[in-house]
XYZ file of N, CA and C in Angstrom:
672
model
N -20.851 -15.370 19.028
C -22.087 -15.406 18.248
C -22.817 -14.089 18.414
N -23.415 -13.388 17.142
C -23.875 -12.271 17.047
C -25.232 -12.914 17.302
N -26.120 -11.474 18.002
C -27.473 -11.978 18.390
C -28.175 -10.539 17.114
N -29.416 -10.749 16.893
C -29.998 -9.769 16.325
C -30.840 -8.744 16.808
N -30.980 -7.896 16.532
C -31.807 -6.817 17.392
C -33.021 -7.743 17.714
N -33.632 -8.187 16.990
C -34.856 -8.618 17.305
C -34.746 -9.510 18.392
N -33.839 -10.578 18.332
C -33.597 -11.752 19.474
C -33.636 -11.209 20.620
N -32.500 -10.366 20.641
C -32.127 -9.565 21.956
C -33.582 -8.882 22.722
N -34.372 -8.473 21.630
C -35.414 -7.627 22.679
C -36.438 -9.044 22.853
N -36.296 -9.950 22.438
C -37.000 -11.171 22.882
C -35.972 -11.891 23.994
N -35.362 -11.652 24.434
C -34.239 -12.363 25.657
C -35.405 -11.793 26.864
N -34.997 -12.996 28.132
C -35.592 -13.002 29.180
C -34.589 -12.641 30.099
N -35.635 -11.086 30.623
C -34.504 -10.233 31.214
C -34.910 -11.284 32.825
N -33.651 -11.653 33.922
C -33.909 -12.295 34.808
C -33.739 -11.065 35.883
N -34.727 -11.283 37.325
C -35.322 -10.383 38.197
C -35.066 -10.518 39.428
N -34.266 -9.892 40.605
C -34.375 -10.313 42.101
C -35.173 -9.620 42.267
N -36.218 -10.130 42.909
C -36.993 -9.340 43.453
C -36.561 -9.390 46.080
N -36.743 -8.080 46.415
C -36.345 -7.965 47.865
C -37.046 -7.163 48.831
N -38.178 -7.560 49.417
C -39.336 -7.262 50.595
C -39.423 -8.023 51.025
N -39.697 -7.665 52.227
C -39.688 -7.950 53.855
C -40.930 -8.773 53.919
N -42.367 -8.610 53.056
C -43.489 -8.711 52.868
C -43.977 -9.700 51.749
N -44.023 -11.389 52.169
C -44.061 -12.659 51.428
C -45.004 -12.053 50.416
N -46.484 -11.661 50.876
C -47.656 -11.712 50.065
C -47.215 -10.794 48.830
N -46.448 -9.571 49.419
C -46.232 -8.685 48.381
C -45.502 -9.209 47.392
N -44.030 -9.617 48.003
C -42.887 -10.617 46.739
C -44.552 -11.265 45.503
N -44.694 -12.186 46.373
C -45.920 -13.187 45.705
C -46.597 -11.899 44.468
N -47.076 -11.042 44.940
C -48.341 -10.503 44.189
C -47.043 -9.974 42.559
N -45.879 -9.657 43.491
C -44.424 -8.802 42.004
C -44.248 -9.580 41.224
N -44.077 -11.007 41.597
C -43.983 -11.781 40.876
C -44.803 -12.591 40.139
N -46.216 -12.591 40.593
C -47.501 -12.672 39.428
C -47.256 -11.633 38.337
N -47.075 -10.278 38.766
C -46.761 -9.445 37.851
C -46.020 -9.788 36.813
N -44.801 -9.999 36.961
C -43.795 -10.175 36.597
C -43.719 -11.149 35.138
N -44.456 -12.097 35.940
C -44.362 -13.322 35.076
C -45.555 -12.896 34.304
N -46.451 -12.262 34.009
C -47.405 -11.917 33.004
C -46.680 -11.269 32.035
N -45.609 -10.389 32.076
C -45.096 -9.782 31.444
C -44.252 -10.263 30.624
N -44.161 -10.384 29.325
C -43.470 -11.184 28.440
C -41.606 -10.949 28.690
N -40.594 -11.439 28.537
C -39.607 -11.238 28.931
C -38.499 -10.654 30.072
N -39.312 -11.574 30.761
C -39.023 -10.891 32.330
C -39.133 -12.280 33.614
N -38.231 -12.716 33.957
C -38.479 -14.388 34.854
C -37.829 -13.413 36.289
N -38.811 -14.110 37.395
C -38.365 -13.674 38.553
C -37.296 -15.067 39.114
N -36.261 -14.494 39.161
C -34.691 -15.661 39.609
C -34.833 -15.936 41.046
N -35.320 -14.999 41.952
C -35.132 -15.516 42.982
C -35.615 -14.337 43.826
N -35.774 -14.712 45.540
C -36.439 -13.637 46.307
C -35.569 -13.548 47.631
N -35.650 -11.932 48.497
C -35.253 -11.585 49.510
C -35.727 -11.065 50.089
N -35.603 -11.237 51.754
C -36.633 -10.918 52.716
C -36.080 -10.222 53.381
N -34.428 -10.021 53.268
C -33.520 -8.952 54.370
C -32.346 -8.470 53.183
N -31.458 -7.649 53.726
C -30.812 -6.879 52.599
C -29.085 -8.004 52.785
N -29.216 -8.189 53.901
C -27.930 -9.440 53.878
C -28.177 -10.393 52.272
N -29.729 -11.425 52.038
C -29.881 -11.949 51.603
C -29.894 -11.695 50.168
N -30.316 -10.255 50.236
C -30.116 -9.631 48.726
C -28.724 -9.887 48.235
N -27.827 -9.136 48.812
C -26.335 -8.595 48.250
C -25.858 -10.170 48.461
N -26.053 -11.404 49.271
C -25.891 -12.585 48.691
C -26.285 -13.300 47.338
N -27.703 -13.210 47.054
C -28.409 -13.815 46.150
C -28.114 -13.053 44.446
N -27.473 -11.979 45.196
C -27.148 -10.777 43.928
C -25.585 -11.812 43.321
N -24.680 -11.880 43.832
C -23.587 -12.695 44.413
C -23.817 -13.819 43.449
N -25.023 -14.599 43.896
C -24.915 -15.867 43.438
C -25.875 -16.072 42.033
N -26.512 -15.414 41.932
C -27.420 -15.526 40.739
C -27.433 -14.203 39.716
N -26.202 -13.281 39.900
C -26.431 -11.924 38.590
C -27.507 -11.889 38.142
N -28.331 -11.401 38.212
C -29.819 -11.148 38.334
C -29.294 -10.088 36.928
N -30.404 -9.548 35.974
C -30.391 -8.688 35.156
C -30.505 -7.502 36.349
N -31.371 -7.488 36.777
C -31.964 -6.565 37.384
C -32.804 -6.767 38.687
N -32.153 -5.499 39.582
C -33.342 -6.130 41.322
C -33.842 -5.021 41.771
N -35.331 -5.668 42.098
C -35.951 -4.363 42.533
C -36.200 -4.525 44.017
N -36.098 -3.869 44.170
C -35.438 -3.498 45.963
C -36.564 -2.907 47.094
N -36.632 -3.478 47.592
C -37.530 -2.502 49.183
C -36.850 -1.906 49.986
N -36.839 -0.289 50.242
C -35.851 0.468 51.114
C -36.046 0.214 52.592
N -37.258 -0.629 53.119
C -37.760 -1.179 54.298
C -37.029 -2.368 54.468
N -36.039 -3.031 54.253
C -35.266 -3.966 54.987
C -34.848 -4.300 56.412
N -34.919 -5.735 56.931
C -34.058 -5.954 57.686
C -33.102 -6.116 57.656
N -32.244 -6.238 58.737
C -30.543 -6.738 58.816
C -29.944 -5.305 58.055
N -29.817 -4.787 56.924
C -29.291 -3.890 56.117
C -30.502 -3.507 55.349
N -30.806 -1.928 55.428
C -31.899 -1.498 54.328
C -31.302 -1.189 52.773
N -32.178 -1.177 52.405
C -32.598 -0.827 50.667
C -31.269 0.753 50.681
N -31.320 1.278 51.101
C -29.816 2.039 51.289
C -28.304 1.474 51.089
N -28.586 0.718 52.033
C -26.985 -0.241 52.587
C -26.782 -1.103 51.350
N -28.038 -1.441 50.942
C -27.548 -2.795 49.922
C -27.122 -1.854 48.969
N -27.503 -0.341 48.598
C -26.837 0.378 47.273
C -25.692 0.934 47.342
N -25.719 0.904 48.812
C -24.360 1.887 48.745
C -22.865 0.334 48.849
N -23.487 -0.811 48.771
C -22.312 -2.326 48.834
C -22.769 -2.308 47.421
N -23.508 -2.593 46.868
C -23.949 -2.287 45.344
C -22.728 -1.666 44.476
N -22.740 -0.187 44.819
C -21.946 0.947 44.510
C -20.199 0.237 43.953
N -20.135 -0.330 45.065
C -18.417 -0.687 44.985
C -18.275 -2.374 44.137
N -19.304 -2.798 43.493
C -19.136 -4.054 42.687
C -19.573 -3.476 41.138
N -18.233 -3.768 40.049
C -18.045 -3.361 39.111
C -19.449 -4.013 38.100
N -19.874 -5.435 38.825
C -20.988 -6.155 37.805
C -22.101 -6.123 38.747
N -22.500 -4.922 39.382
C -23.677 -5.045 39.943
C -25.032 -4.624 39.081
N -26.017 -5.632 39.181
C -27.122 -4.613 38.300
C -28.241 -3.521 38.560
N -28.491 -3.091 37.574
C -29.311 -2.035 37.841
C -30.380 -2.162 38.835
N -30.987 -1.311 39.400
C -31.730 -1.026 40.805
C -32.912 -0.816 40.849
N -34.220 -1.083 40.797
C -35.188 -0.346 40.967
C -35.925 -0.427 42.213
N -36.043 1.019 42.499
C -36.535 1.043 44.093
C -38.346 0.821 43.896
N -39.022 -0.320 45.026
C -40.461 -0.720 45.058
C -40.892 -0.417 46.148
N -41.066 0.770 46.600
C -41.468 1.378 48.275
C -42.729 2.304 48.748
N -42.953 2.337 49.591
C -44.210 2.976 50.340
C -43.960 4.368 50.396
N -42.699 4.413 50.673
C -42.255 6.023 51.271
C -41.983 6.837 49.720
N -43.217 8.031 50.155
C -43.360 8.791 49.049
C -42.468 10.422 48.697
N -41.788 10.375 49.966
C -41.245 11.619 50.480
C -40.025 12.072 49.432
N -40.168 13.412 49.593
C -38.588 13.346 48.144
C -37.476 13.057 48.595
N -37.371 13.162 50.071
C -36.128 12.981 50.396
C -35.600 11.525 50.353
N -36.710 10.462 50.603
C -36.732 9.249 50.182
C -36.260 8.720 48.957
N -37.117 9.556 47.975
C -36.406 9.022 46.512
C -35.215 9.834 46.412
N -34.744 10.871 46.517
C -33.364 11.721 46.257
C -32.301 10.449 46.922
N -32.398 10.263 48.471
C -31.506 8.980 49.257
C -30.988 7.995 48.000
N -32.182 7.642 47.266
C -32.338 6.192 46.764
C -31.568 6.704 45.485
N -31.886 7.706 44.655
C -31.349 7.959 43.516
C -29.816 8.382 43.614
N -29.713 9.014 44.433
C -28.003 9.589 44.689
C -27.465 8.352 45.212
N -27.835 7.438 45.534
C -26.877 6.055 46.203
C -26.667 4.724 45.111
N -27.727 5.229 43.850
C -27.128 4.380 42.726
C -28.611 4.100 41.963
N -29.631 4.220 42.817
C -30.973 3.193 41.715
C -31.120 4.371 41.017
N -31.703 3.376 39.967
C -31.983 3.831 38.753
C -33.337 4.652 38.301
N -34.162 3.795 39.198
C -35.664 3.721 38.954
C -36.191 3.958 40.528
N -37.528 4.601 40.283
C -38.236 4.586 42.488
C -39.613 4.801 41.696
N -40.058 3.633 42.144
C -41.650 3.537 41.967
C -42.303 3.464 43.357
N -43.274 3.786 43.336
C -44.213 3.662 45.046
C -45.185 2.121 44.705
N -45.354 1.386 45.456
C -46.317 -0.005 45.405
C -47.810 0.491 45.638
N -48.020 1.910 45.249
C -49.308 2.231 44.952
C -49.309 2.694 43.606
N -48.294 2.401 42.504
C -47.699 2.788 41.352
C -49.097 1.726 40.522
N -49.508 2.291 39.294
C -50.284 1.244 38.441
C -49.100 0.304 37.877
N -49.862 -0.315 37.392
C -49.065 -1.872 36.605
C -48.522 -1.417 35.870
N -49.067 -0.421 34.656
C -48.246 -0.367 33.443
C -46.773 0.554 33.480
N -46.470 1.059 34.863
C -45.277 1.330 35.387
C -43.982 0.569 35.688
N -44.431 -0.100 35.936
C -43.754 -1.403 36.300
C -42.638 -1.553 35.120
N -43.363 -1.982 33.976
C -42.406 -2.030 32.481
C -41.953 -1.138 32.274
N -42.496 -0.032 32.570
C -41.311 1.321 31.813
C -40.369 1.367 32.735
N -40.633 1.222 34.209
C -39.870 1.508 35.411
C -38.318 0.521 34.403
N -39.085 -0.637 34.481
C -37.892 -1.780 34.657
C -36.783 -1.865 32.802
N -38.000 -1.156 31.791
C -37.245 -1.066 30.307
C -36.089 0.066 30.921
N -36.529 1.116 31.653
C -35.481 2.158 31.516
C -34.537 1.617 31.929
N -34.564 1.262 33.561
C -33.305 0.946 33.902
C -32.775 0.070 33.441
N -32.848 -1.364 32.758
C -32.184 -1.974 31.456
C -31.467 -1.196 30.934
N -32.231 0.312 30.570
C -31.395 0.677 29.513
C -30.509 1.618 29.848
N -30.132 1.771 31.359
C -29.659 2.575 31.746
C -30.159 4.319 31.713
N -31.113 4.132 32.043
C -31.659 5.581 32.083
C -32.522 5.325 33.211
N -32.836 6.425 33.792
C -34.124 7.441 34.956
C -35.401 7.564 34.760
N -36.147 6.723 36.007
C -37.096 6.607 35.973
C -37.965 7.054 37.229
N -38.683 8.281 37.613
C -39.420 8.330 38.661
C -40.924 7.881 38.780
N -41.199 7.625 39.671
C -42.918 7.461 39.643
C -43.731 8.948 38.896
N -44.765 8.625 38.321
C -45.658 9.378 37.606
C -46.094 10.614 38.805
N -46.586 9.617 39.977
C -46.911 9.986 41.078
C -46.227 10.695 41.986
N -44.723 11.019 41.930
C -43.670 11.359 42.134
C -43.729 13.219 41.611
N -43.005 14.211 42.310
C -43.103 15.246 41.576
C -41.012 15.603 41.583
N -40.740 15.300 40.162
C -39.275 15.104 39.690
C -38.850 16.216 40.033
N -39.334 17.370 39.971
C -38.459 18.762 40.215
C -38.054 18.922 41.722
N -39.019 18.124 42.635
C -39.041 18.450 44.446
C -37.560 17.512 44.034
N -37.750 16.051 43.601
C -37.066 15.121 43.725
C -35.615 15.370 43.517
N -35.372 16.794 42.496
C -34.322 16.693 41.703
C -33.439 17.641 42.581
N -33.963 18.260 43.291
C -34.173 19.912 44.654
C -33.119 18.877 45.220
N -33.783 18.178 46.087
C -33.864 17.236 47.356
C -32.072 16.634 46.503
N -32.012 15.995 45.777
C -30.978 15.085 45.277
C -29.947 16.550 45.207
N -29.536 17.917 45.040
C -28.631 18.617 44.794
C -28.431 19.433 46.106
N -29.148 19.448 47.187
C -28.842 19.257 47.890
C -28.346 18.286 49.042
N -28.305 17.092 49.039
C -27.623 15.578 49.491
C -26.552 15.931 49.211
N -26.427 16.437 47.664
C -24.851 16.604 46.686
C -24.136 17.295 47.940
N -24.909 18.815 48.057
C -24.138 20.112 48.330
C -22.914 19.772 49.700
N -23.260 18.430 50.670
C -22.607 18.608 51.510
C -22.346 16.728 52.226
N -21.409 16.916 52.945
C -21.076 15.451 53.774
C -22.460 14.649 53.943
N -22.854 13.379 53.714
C -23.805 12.923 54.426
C -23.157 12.897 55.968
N -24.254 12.441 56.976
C -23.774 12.346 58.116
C -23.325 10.878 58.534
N -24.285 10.007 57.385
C -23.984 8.457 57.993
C -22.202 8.425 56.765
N -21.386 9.362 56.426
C -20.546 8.810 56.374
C -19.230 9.049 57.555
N -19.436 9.137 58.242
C -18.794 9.239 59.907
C -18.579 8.262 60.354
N -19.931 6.827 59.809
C -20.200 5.879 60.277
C -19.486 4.827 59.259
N -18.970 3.350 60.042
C -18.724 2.253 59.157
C -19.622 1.462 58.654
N -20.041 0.755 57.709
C -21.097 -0.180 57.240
C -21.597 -1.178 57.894
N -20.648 -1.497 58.704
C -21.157 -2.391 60.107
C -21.966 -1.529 61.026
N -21.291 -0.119 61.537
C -22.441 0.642 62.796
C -23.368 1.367 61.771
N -23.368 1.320 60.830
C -25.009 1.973 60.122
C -25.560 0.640 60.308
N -25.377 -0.447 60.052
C -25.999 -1.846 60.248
C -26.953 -2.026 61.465
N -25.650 -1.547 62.923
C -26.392 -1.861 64.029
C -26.878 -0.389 64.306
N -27.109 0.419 63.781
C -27.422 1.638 63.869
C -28.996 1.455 63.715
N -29.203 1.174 62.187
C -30.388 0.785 62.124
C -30.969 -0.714 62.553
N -30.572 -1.480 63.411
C -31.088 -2.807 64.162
C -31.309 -1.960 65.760
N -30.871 -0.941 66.077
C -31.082 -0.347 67.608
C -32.026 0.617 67.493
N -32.323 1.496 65.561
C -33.782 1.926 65.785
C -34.670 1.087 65.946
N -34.820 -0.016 64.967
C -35.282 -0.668 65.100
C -36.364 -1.432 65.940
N -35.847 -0.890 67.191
C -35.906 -1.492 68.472
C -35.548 -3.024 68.933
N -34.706 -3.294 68.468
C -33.547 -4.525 68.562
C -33.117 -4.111 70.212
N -33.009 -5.169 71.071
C -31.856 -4.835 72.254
C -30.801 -4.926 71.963
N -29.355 -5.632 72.689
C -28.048 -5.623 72.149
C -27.747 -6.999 72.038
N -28.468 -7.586 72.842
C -28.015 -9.333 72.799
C -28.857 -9.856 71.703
N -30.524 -9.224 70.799
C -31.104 -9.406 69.746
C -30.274 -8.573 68.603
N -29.458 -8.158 68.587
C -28.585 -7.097 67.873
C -27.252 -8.495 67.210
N -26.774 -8.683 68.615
C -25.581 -9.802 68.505
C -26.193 -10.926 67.989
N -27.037 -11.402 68.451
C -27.738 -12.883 68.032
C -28.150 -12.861 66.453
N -28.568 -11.494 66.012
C -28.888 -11.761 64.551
C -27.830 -11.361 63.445
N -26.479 -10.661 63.912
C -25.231 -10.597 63.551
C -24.420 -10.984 63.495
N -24.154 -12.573 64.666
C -23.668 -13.282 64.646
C -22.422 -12.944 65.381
N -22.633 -12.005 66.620
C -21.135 -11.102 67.151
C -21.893 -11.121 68.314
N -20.805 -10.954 69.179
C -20.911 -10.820 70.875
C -21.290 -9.677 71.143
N -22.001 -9.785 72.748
C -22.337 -8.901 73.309
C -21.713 -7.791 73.335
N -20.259 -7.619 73.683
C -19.241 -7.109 74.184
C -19.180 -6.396 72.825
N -18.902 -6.724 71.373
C -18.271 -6.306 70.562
C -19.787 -5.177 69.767
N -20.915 -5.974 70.003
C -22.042 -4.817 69.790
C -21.706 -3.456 70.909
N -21.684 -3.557 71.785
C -21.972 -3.002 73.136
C -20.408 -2.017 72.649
N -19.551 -2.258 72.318
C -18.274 -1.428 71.537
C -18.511 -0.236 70.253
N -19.390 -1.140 69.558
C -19.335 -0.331 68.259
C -20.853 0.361 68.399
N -21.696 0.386 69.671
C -23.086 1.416 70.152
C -21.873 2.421 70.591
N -21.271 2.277 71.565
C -20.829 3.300 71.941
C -19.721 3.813 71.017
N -19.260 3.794 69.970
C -18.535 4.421 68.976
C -19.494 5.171 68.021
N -20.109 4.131 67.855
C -21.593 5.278 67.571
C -21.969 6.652 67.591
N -22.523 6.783 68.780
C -22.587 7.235 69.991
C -21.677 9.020 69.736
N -20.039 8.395 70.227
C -19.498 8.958 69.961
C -18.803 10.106 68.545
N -19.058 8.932 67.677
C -18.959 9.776 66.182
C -20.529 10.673 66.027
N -21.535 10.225 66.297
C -22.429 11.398 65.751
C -23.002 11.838 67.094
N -21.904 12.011 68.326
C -22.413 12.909 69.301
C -23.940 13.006 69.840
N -24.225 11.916 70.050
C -25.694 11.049 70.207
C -25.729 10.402 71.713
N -25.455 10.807 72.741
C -25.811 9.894 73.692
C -26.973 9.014 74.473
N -27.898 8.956 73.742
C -29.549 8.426 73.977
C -29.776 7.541 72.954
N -30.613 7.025 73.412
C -30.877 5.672 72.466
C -32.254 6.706 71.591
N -33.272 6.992 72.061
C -33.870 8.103 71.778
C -33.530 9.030 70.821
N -32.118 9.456 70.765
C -31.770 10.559 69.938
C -31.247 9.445 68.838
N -30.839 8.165 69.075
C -29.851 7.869 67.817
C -31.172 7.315 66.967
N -32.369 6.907 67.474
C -33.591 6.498 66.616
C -34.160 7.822 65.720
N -34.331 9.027 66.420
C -34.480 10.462 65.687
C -33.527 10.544 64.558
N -32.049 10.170 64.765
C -30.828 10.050 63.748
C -31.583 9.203 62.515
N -31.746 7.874 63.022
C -31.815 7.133 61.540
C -32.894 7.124 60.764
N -33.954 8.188 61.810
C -35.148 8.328 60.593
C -35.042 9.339 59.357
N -34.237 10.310 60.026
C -33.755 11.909 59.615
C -33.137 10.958 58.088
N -31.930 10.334 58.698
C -31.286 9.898 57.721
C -31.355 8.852 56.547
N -32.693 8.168 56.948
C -33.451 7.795 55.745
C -33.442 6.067 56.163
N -32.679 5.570 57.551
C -32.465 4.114 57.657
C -33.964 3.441 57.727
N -34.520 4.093 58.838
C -35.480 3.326 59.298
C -36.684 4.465 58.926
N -38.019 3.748 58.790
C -38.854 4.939 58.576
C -39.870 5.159 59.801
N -40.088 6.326 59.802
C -40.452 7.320 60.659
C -42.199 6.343 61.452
């Protein structure tokens, strides 16, 4: 069945919305739902729960907090990356830094708005990436942003040294997670955390717990 232009731009685009921060979800999704063609499907409070709920409900579209637990707003783009029906991305974050949005844009989203962004952003943020096109915050300055993103290009990241599991506990040990709160919320033994710290460790030549927290701020896991 053929749909008509007109129908189609009357279809209800469906929304994951994923922060750490109930009141905030709450306030996106008042938003949301004011906005004519746009239903919020469902919500996430850690980035495990995202790339599940993504899984189970194909969302049109999810807008993402790079402040995650369990796996950040990073991790979920770069598992994102390797699923052929994943949808488009829009980043909803505090961190205004270019290197922040360059991270976010070179790892797949589409869109990076700041949650000090006005309302009427929101829709353009979320029409573009529908439509597959680039969207920065107003507030945003695109040329630092665009700097920042060609250099990421120019060379190795460093977290790719690392497996998707030790960027995981990488960022649960900035965190300030111990190792048995590390295992307990991963669902893995002492022994087998306490293995893959010290492989860690070893791949990015880090021996301090101290230095590997300096690591994951540099590198965009956890924020500063």
């Amino acid at each position: 069945m053929k749909f008509t232009q007109k129908a189609m731009q009357k279809a209800t685009r469906r929304i994951l919305l994923a922060d750490d921060h109930a009141m905030l979800r709450a306030g996106v999704r008042s938003l949301l739902e004011a906005m004519p063609g746009y239903a919020v499907v469902g919500e996430a409070e850690d980035g495990l729960t995202t790339l599940k709920l993504v899984r189970e409900l194909h969302p049109d579209l999810l807008l993402l907090d790079l402040s995650l637990p369990e796996l950040n707003g990073l991790g979920v783009l770069s598992r994102l990356a390797r699923q052929d029906d994943a949808p488009p991305v829009v980043i909803l974050s505090m961190h205004s830094g270019p290197e922040y949005v360059a991270r976010a844009l070179n790892a797949g989203a589409l869109g990076y708005l700041l949650k000090e962004s006005a309302f009427e952003e929101l829709g353009l943020a979320l029409d573009a990436a529908l439509a597959g096109r680039t969207y920065i915050s107003q507030k945003l300055d695109s040329e630092v942003v665009q700097r920042f993103r060609k250099q990421l290009q120019g060379g190795n990241e460093a977290l790719d040294v690392l497996t998707q599991r030790q960027q995981q506990i990488l960022q649960l040990i900035a965190e300030g997670n111990s190792t048995r709160e590390i295992a307990a919320r991963l669902h893995l033994s002492v022994k087998t955390v306490e293995t893959h710290r010290a492989q860690i460790m070893d791949r990015l030549g880090i021996h301090e717990v101290a230095g590997l927290v300096r690591f994951a701020i540099r590198a965009g896991l956890v924020a500063a």
